[in-house]
Each structure stands twice: as C-alpha cells, then as structure tokens.
CSV table of C-alpha atoms in Angstrom, one decimal:
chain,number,residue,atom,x,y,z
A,1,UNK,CA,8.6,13.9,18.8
A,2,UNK,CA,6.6,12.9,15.5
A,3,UNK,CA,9.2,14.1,12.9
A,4,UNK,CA,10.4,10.4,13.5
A,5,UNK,CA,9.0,7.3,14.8
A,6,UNK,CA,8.1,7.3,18.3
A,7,UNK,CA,8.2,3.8,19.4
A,8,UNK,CA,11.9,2.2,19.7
A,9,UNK,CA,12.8,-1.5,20.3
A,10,UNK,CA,10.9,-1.0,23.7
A,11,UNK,CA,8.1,1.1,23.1
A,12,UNK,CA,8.2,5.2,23.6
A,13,UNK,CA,10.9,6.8,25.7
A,14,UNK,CA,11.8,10.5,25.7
A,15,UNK,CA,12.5,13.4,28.5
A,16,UNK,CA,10.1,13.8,30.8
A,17,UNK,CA,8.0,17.3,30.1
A,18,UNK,CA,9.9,17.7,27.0
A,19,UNK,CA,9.3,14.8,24.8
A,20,UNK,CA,6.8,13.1,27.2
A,21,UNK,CA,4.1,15.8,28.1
A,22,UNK,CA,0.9,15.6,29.6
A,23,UNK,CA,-0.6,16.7,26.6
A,24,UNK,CA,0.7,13.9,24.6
A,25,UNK,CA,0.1,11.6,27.1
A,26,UNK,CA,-3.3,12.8,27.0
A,27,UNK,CA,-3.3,11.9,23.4
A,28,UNK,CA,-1.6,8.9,23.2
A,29,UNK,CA,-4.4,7.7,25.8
A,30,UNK,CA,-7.1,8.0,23.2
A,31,UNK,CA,-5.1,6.9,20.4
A,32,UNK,CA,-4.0,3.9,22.2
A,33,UNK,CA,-7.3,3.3,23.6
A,34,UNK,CA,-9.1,3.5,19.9
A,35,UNK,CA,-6.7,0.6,18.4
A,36,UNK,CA,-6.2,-1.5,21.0
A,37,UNK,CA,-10.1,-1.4,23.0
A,38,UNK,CA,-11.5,-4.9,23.1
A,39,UNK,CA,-15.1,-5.8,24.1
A,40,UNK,CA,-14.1,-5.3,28.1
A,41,UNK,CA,-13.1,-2.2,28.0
A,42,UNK,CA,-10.9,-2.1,31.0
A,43,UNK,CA,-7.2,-1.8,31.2
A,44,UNK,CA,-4.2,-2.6,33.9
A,45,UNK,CA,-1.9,0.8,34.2
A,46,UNK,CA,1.4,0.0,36.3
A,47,UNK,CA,4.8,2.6,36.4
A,48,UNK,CA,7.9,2.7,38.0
A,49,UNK,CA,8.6,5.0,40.7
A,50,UNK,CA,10.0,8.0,38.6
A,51,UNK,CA,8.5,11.4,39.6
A,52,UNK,CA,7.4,12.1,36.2
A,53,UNK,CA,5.6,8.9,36.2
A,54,UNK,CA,2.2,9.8,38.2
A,55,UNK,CA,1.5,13.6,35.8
A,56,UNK,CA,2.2,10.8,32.7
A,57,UNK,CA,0.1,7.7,33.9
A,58,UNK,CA,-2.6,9.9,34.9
A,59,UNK,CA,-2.6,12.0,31.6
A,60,UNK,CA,-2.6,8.9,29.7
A,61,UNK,CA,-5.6,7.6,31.8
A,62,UNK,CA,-8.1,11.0,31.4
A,63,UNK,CA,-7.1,10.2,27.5
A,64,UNK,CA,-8.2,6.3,28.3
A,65,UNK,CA,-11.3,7.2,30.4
A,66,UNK,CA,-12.9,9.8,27.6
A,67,UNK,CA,-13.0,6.5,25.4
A,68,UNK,CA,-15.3,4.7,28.1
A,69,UNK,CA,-12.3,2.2,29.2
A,70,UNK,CA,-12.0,1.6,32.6
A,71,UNK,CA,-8.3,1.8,34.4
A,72,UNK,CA,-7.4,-0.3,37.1
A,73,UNK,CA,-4.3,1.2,38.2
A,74,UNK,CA,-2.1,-1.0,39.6
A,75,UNK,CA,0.6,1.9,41.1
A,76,UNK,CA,4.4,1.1,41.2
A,77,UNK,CA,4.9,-2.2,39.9
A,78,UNK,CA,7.6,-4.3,38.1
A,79,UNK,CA,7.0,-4.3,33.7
A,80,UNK,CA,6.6,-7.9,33.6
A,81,UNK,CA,3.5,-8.2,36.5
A,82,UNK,CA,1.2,-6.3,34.1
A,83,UNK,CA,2.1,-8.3,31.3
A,84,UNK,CA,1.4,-11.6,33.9
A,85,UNK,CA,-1.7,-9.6,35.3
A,86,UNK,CA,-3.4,-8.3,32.0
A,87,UNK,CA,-3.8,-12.0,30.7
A,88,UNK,CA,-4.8,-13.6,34.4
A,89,UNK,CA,-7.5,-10.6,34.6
A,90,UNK,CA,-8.4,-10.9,31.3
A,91,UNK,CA,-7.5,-7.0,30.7
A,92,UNK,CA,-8.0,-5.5,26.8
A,93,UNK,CA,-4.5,-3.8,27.2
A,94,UNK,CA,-1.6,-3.0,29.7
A,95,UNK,CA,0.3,0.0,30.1
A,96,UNK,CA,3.5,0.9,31.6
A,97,UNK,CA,4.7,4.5,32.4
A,98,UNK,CA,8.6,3.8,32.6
A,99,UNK,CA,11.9,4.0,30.6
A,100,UNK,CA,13.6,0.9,32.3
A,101,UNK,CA,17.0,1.7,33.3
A,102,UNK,CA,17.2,5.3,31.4
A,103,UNK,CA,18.2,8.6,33.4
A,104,UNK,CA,15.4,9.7,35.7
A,105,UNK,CA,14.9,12.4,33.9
A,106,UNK,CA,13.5,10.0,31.1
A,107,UNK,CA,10.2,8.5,30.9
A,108,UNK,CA,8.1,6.3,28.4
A,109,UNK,CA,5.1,4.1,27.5
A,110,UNK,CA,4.7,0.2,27.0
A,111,UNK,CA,2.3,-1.2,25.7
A,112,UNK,CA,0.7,-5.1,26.2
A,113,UNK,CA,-1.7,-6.9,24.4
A,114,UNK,CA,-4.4,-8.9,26.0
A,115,UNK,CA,-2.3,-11.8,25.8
A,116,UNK,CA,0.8,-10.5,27.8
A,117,UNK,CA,3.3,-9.8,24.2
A,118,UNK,CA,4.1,-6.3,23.7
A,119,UNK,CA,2.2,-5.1,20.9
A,120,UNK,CA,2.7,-5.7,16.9
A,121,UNK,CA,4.4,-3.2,15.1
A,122,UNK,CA,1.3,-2.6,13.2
A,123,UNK,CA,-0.8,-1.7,16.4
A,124,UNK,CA,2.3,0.9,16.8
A,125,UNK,CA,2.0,2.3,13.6
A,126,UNK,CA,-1.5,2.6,14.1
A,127,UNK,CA,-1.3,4.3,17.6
A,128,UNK,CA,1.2,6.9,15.9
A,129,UNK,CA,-1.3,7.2,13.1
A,130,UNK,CA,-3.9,8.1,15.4
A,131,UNK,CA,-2.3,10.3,17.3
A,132,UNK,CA,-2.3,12.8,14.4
A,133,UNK,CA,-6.1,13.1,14.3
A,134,UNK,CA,-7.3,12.2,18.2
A,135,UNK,CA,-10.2,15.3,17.6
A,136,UNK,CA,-11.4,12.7,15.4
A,137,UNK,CA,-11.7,9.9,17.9
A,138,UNK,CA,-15.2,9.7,19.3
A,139,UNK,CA,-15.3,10.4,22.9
A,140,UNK,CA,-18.1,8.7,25.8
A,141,UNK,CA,-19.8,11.6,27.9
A,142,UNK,CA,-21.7,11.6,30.9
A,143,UNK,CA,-21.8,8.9,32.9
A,144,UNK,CA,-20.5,6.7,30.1
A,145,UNK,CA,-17.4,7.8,30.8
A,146,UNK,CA,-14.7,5.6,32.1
A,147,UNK,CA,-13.7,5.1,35.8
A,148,UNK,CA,-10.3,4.7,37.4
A,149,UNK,CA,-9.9,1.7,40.4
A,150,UNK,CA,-7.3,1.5,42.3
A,151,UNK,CA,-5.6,-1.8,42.0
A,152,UNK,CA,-2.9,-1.2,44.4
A,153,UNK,CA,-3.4,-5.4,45.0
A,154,UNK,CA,-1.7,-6.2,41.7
A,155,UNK,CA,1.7,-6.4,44.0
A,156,UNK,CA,0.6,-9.1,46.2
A,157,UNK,CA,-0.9,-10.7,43.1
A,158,UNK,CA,2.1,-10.8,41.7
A,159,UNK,CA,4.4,-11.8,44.1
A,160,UNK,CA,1.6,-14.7,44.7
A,161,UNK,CA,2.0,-15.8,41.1
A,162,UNK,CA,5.8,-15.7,41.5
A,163,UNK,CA,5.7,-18.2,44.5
A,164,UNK,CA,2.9,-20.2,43.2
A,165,UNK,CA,4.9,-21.3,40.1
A,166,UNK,CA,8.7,-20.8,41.9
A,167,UNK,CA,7.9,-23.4,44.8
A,168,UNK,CA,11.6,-23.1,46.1
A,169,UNK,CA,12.9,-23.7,49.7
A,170,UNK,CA,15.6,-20.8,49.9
A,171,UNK,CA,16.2,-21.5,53.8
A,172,UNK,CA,19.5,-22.1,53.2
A,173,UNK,CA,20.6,-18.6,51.2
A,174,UNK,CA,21.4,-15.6,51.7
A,175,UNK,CA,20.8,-13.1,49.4
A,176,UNK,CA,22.0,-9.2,48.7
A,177,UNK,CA,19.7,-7.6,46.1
A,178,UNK,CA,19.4,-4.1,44.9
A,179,UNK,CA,16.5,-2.6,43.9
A,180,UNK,CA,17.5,0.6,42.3
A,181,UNK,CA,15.0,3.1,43.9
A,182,UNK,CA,12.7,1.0,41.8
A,183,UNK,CA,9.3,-1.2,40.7
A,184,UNK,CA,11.2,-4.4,42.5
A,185,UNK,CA,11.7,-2.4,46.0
A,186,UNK,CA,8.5,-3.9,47.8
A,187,UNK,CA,7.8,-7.0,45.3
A,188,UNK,CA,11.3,-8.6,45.2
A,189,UNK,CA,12.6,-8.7,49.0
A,190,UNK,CA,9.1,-10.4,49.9
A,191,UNK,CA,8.9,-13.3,47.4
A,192,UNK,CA,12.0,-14.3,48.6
A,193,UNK,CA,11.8,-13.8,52.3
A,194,UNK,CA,8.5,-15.4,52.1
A,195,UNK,CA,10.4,-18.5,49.8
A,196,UNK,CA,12.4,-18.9,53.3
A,197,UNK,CA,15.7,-16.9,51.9
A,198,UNK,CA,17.5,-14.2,54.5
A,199,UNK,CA,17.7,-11.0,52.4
A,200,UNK,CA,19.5,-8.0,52.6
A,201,UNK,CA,18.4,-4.8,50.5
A,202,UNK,CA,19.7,-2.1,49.4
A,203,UNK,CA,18.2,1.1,47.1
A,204,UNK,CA,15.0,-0.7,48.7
A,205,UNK,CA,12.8,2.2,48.4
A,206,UNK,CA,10.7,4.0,45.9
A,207,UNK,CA,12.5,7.0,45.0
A,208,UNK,CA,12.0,9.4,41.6
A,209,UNK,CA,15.6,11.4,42.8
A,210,UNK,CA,17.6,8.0,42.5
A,211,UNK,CA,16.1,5.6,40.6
A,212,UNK,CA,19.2,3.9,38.5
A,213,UNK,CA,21.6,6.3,39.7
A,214,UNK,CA,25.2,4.9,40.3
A,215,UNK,CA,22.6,1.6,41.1
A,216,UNK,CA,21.3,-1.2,40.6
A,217,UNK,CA,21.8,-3.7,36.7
A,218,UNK,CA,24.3,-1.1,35.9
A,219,UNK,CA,26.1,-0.3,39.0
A,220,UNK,CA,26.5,-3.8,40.5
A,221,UNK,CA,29.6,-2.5,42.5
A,222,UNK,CA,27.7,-2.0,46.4
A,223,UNK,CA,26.2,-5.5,46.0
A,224,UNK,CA,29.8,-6.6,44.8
A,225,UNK,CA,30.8,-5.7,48.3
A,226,UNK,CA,27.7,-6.4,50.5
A,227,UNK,CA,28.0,-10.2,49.0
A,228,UNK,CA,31.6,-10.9,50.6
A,229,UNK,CA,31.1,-9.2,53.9
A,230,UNK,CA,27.8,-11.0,54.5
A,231,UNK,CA,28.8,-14.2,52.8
A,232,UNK,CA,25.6,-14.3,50.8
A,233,UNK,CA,25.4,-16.8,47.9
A,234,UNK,CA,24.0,-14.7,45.7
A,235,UNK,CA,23.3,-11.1,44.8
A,236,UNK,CA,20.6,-9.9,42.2
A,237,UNK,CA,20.7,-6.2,40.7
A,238,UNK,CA,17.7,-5.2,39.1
A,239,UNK,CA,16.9,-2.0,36.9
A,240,UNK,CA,14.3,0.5,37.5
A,241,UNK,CA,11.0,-1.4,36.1
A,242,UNK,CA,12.2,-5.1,37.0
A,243,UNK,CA,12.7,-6.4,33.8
A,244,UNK,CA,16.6,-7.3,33.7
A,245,UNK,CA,18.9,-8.7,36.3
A,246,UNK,CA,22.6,-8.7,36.4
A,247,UNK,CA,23.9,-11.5,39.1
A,248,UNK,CA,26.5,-11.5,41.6
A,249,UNK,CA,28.6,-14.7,42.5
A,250,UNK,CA,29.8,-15.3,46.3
A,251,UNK,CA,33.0,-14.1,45.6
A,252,UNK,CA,31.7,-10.6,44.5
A,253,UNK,CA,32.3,-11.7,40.8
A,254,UNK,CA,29.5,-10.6,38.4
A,255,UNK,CA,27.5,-12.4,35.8
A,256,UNK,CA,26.1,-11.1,33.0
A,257,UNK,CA,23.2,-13.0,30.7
A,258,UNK,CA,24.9,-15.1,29.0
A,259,UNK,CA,25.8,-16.7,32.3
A,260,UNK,CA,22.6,-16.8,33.0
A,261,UNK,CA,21.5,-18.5,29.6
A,262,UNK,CA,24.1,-21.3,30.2
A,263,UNK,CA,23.6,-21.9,33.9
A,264,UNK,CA,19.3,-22.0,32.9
A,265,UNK,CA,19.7,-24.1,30.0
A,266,UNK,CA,22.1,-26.6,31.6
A,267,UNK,CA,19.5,-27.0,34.4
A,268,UNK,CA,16.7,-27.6,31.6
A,269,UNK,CA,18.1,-30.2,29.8
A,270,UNK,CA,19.1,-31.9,32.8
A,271,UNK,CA,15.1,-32.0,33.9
A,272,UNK,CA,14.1,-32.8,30.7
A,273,UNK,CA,12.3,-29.2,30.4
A,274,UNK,CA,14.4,-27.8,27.5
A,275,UNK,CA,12.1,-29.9,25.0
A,276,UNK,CA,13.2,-28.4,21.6
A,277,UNK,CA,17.2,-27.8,21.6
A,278,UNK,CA,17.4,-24.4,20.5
A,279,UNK,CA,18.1,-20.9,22.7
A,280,UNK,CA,17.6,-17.7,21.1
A,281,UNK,CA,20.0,-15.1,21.9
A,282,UNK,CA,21.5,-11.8,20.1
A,283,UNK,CA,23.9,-10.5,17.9
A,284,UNK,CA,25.8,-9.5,20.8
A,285,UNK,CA,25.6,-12.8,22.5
A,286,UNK,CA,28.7,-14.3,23.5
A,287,UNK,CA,30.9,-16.6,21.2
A,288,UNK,CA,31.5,-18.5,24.0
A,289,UNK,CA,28.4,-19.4,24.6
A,290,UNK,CA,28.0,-20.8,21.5
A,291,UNK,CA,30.6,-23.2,21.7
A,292,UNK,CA,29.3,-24.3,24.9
A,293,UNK,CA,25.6,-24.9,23.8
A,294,UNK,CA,27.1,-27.1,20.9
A,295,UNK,CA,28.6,-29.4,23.8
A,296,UNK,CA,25.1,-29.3,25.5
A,297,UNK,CA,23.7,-30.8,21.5
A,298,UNK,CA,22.1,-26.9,22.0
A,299,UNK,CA,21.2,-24.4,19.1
A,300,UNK,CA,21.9,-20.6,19.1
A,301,UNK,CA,19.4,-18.5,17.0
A,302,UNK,CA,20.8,-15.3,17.1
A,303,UNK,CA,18.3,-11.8,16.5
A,304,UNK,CA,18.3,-8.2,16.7
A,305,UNK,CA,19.3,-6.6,20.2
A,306,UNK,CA,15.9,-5.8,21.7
A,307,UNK,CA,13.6,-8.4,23.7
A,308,UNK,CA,10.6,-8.2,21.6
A,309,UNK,CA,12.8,-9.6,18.6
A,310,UNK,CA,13.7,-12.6,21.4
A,311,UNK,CA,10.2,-12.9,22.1
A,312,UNK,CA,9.1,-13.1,18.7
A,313,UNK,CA,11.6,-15.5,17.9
A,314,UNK,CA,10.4,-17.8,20.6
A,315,UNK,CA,6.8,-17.4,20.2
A,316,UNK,CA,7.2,-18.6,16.3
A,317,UNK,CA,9.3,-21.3,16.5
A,318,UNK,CA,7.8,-22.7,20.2
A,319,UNK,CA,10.8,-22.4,22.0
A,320,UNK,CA,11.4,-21.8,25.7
A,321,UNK,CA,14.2,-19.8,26.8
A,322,UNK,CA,16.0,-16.9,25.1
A,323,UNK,CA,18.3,-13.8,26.7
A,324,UNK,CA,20.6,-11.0,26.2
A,325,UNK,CA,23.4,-10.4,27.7
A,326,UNK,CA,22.4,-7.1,29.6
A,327,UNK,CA,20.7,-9.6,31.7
A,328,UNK,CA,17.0,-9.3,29.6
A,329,UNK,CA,15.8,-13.6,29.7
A,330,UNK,CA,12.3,-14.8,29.0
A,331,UNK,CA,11.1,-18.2,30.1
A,332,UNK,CA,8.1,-18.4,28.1
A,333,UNK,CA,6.6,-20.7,30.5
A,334,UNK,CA,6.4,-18.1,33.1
A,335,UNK,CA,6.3,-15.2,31.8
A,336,UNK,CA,6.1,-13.9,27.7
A,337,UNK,CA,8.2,-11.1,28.4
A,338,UNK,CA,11.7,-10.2,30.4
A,339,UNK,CA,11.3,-10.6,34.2
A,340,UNK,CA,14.4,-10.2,37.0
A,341,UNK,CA,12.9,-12.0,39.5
A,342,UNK,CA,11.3,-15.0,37.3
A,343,UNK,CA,15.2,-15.0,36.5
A,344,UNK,CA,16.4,-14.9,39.7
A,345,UNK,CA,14.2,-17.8,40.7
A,346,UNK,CA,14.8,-20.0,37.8
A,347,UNK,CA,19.0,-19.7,38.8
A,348,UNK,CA,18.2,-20.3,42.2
A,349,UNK,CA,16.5,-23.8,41.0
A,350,UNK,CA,19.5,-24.4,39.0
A,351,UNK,CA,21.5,-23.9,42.0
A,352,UNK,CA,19.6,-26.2,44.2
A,353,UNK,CA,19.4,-28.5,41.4
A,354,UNK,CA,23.3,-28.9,41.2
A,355,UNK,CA,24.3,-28.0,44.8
A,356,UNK,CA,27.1,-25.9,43.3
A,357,UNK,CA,28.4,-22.7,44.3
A,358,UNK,CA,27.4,-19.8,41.8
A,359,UNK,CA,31.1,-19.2,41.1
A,360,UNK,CA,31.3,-23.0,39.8
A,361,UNK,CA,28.5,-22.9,37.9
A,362,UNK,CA,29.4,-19.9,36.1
A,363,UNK,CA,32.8,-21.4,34.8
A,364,UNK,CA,30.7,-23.2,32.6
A,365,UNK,CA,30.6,-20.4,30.0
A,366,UNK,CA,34.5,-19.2,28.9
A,367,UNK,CA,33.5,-16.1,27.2
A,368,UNK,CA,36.0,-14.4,24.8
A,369,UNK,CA,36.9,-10.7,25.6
A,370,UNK,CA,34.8,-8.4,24.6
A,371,UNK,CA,34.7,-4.0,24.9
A,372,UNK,CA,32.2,-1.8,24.0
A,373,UNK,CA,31.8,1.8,23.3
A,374,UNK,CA,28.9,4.3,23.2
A,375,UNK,CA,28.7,6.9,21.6
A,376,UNK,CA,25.9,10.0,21.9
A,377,UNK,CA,24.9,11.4,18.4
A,378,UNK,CA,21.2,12.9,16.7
A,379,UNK,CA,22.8,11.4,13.4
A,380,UNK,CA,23.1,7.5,14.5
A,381,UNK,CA,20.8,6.1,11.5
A,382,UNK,CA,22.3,9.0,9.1
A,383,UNK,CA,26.1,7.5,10.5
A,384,UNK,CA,25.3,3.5,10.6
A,385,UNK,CA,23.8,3.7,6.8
A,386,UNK,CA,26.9,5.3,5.5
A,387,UNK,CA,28.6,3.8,3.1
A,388,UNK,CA,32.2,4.8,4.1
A,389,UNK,CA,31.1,3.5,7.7
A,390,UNK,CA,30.1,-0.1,6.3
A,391,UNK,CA,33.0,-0.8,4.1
A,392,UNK,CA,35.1,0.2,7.4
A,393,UNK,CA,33.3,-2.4,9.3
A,394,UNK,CA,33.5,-4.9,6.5
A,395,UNK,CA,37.2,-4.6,6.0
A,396,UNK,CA,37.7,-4.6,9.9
A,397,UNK,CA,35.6,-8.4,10.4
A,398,UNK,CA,37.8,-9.5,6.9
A,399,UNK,CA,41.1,-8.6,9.3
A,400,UNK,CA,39.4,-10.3,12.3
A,401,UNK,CA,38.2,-13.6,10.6
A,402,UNK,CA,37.5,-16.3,12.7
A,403,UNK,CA,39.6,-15.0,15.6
A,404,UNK,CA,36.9,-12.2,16.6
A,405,UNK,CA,33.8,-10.0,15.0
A,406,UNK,CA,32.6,-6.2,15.5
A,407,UNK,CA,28.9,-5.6,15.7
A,408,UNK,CA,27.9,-1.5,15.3
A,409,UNK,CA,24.3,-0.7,16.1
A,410,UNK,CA,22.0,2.0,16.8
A,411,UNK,CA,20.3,1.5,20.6
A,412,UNK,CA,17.0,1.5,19.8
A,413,UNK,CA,16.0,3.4,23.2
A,414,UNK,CA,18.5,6.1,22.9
A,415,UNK,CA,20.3,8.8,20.4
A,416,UNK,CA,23.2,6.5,20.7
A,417,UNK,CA,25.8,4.3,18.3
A,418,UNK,CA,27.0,1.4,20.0
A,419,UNK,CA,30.5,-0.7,19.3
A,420,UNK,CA,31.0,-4.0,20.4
A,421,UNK,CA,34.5,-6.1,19.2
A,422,UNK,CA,35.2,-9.4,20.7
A,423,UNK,CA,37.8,-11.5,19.9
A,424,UNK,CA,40.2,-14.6,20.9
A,425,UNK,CA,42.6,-12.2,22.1
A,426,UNK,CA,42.1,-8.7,24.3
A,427,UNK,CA,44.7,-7.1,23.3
A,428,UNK,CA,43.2,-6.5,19.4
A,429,UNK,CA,40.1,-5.4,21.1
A,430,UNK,CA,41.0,-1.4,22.1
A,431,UNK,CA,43.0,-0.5,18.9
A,432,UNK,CA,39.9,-1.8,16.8
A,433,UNK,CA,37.4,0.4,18.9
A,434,UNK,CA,39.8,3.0,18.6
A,435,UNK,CA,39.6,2.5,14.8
A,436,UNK,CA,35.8,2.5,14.7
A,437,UNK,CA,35.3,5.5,16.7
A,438,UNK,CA,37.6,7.5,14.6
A,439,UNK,CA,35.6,6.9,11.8
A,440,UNK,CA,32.1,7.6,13.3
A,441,UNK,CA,33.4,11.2,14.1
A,442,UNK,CA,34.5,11.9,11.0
A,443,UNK,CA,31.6,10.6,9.5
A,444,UNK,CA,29.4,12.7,11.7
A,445,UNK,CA,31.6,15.7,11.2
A,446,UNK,CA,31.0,15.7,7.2
C-alpha cells in the first residue's frame, strides 16, 4: 500500500489481510502512537463490527502498547462516540478500525485528535513517514509497557451524552431504523426507546457476514416498506460505523442530505440557533438547495466531497451546520464530526418544532434532477488529470450553462471515478453521462 498515499478523504481504507494486515497494523500502531502521544498517554480504540476488525484493532494496539500508551478499548461503537468520548475523557488520540459503508471485505483506520477533529494532514504525512522507519521508534519494556482496559462502558456513555444534549419527548413516534449489521445496532434503538419513541429494528445485530450488504444508508428499500405497513413517522438508515443517515418519510419516500440541510437549517433560524447565515455544503450539493437558502437570507459555501473538508470549513469560519448529500451532517455544537443519530435527533426537533409531517417538510427543497455514474478504475487520478478528459468536461458545462452542471471526481475512499450531471431538465441528464463515460474508457484504454 505505500507506492501511493495511504490516507484518503477519510483516513486509511484497503482489503482486509491484503492491504490492511496485522503486520501493518502493528506498525501503523507505533507510528501513530510516536506523532500523535501527548503527556497522558492513553487512547480510546472503538470499530465497527466487521470480522476483520478485532485481528486489526488488536494489531494496532500491541503496536500502541510497545510505546507505553495505554488503550481503553471501547469494542463496537459508532465513529462519532469516540470522537465525543476522546475529548470528554480527555484521551491523547482516538482510533477507529472501520471502512464506513465499504464492502465487508474492506477495512480501515481513523484517526482523532485530542480534541474530537480527525487529524491534520500533516499528522498523516507524518504517520506515513514513520511507518517507513518504526525499528527506529523507541519502544517501553518491562513493566513500562502499556496496558489494554476494556471500556466496553463507552456505549452507555454515549448514548447518555446523546440524551443529555437531545432532551426530546418522542412518545408520540414511531420509528423503523436500520442498523446495517453495524456500530448503531445496540446504541441507536436505546436512545430512542429511552427518549419515549416506539422503535422497530431491523439488521439490529452485530454481524461481520452482513454488515452494509443490500442494507442499511445505501439500501433504504426494507425500511421503505416497514414505514408504510407500521405507519411510523420516520425511518432512519445508518451505515456501518454510524456516521451518515439516509431518512425515510411516512409515505416510504426517501430523503437524502440535502433534505436534511434544509429541514435543520429552517428549524435553526426559526429558534434563533443558526447565528451566522451561512451552511457549508459540497460540490455535489443540490442546486436546489441553493435557491432555497437564498429565500431563508442563507449562504452556501460549497467544498470538496469529504467531511473533513466540511469540518474544516466550519471550524475556520465558526459556523454551525454543514452536510453532504450522502447524508454525512455535522452540528458543530454536538458533535465536530458526522453523526446519524445526532442527525436523527436534530430532524426529530425540527419535526416537533413545526408539527409537520416529514413528507411536508421535505417539499421545502425542489431539487433539480440529478444521475450519477461510478465507474471502477486503478487509473482514476491518471484519467481525471487528462487533458482530453477536462476539455470534454469544459465544453460539456459550456453546452449546459445555466440550465445544469457536471462534476467528475475521484472518490477519495475507493479506486473509483465518479459522474454527477444535474440539470433543469432529466431528459439531458443520461445522454450527457453517456457522453462522459465514453470518454473515460477511451481515455483509460490509451
């Protein structure tokens, strides 16, 4: 893996036993340990419930403990709870053994400074750095060594913090949420059946075999139907690690972030919480949203896909709310980094606030169309950098003008090109993708 960079926009990812090895992980430990160890020398360690994830936590931590750090692993837990937890422990660092809403074959590492952000591209480039010269890291021995706690606790911790700042009275919902086979499975049903809501689950349990499979923020379709035949208000599908939610209305219709951003934002300004006017979204964030935020006297500051670029974006201009439309939203408030269930609790406020059915409430956003397109290559930087690639785009957004745009992208988590085209009218939509892909093949073909 270290012909290229390892960390992508959301730290390292790769196959589990290929890329990802205990060996490295091993590694990584004492290279992460060496830049990022503080005077406390103890760390939070959390995963998701893939079957790789105990032989790569547990590699990572003998790599941690050589250095004399102390790990407190937490277990199974959602991303964002050891981002809360490491700065409400006053941990040195947090880790995270998961690759989000990736194939269960995949695995990865994220990383969280003592403060709850992810950590500075410098502390990465430092970590890789490292890595090429761990037999030159010194070591603790003998009883200096460090020792490994279990923290099991850290769920009920979180789902305390959860509650404590997301005072709701849910008695009147019902819910359908799906957990994936993932970090929400436990956490999730008991905040809100403890915040008074009746719940049905389903993909409640931990499980390494089906984590994300044909479930969950990408497969909304079983909630979809579980939604109408209970007549729940509300349906929440989370990925594997808990850090994105896609929503389902009462009528089985699904809403993706920039709902959310519109329905959260309205609710802000309305109770005065929204202090600075300005939302930061993507370069894939709806048009229509856009238009919408200018009736609300609202600012859109578009960045990079990816929610450290979001983050970062919020943190230096001191702003509150930002999203993507994969359902990825931080409410720096609450939490510094993506959370499903801070989500989820923040649209259920906006629905008590306004006493509105979901489906209203979403017809505040009129998105234009939009399609996308993936497509798997080793050669996405080689391909997006082309030339003949970018005049093709640039003639392409001259043809659209203001009726429509095309964004072309390399996913920062996968070996992957992505296409998005949205525009005033669907029907220009497929022959443009059409257009684009034709030229990424023959691009990759030369």
């Amino acid at each position: 893996m270290q012909n290229i960079r390892l960390f992508g926009t959301d730290g390292i990812r790769g196959v589990a036993g290929k890329d990802l090895t205990p060996e490295f992980s091993l590694k990584l430990g004492l290279s992460s340990g060496h830049v990022l160890m503080k005077d406390k020398k103890k760390v939070i360690l959390g995963r998701d419930s893939r079957i790789s994830g105990d032989m790569l936590s547990q590699a990572l931590a003998s790599g941690l403990m050589a250095l004399g750090i102390d790990v407190h692993d937490a277990q199974v837990i959602p991303t964002p709870a050891i981002s809360i937890l490491t700065v409400k422990y006053a941990y040195d660092f947090g880790v995270v053994c998961s690759a989000s809403h990736n194939p269960i074959e995949d695995n990865g590492f994220k990383f969280f400074d003592s403060n709850g952000f992810k950590i500075s591209d410098e502390d990465e480039d430092l970590i890789e750095l490292n890595l090429e010269m761990t037999n030159l890291i010194a070591r603790s021995s003998g009883v200096s060594v460090g020792k490994k706690y279990d923290f099991s606790e850290a769920q009920n911790l979180y789902v305390d913090y959860l509650i404590e700042n997301h005072p709701l009275n849910l008695e009147n919902f019902s819910l359908v949420i799906d957990t994936a086979f993932g970090a929400t499975s436990k956490v999730a049903p008991e905040v809100f059946r403890r915040l008074g809501a009746k719940v049905v689950v389903v993909h409640g349990e931990f499980d390494g075999n089906l984590i994300n499979v044909n479930c969950g923020s990408t497969n909304p379709q079983k909630i979809q139907k579980l939604i109408v035949e209970n007549k729940a208000n509300v349906g929440f599908a989370y990925d594997g690690d808990g850090d994105r939610v896609i929503v389902v209305d009462e009528k089985g219709e699904v809403l993706n972030g920039d709902h959310l951003l519109a329905i959260i934002a309205s609710n802000m300004i309305n109770s005065s919480r929204l202090l600075k006017p300005t939302v930061v979204g993507t370069v894939l964030t709806n048009q229509g949203l856009e238009i919408i935020f200018n009736k609300l006297g609202v600012n859109l500051l578009r960045v990079d896909v990816g929610d450290r670029n979001i983050v970062q974006a919020l943190k230096n201009q001191q702003l509150l709310l930002g999203g993507e439309r994969s359902g990825h939203l931080v409410i720096m408030d609450k939490s510094v980094t993506g959370d499903g269930i801070i989500t989820s609790l923040e649209l259920l406020n906006a629905l008590i606030s306004s006493g509105t059915p979901l489906s209203k409430l979403k017809t505040l956003l009129n998105e234009y169309p939009q399609g996308e397109i993936n497509h798997r290559t080793v050669k996405k930087h080689e391909i997006l950098h082309n030339p003949k690639l970018q005049e093709h785009v640039e003639e392409i957004n001259k043809e659209l003008g203001i009726k429509g745009r095309i964004v072309i992208r390399a996913s920062g988590t996968e070996p992957m090109i992505r296409v998005m085209v949205e525009a005033k009218e669907n029907e220009v939509i497929k022959p443009i993708i059409n257009r684009m892909m034709s030229k990424i093949l023959e691009i990759e073909e030369e």
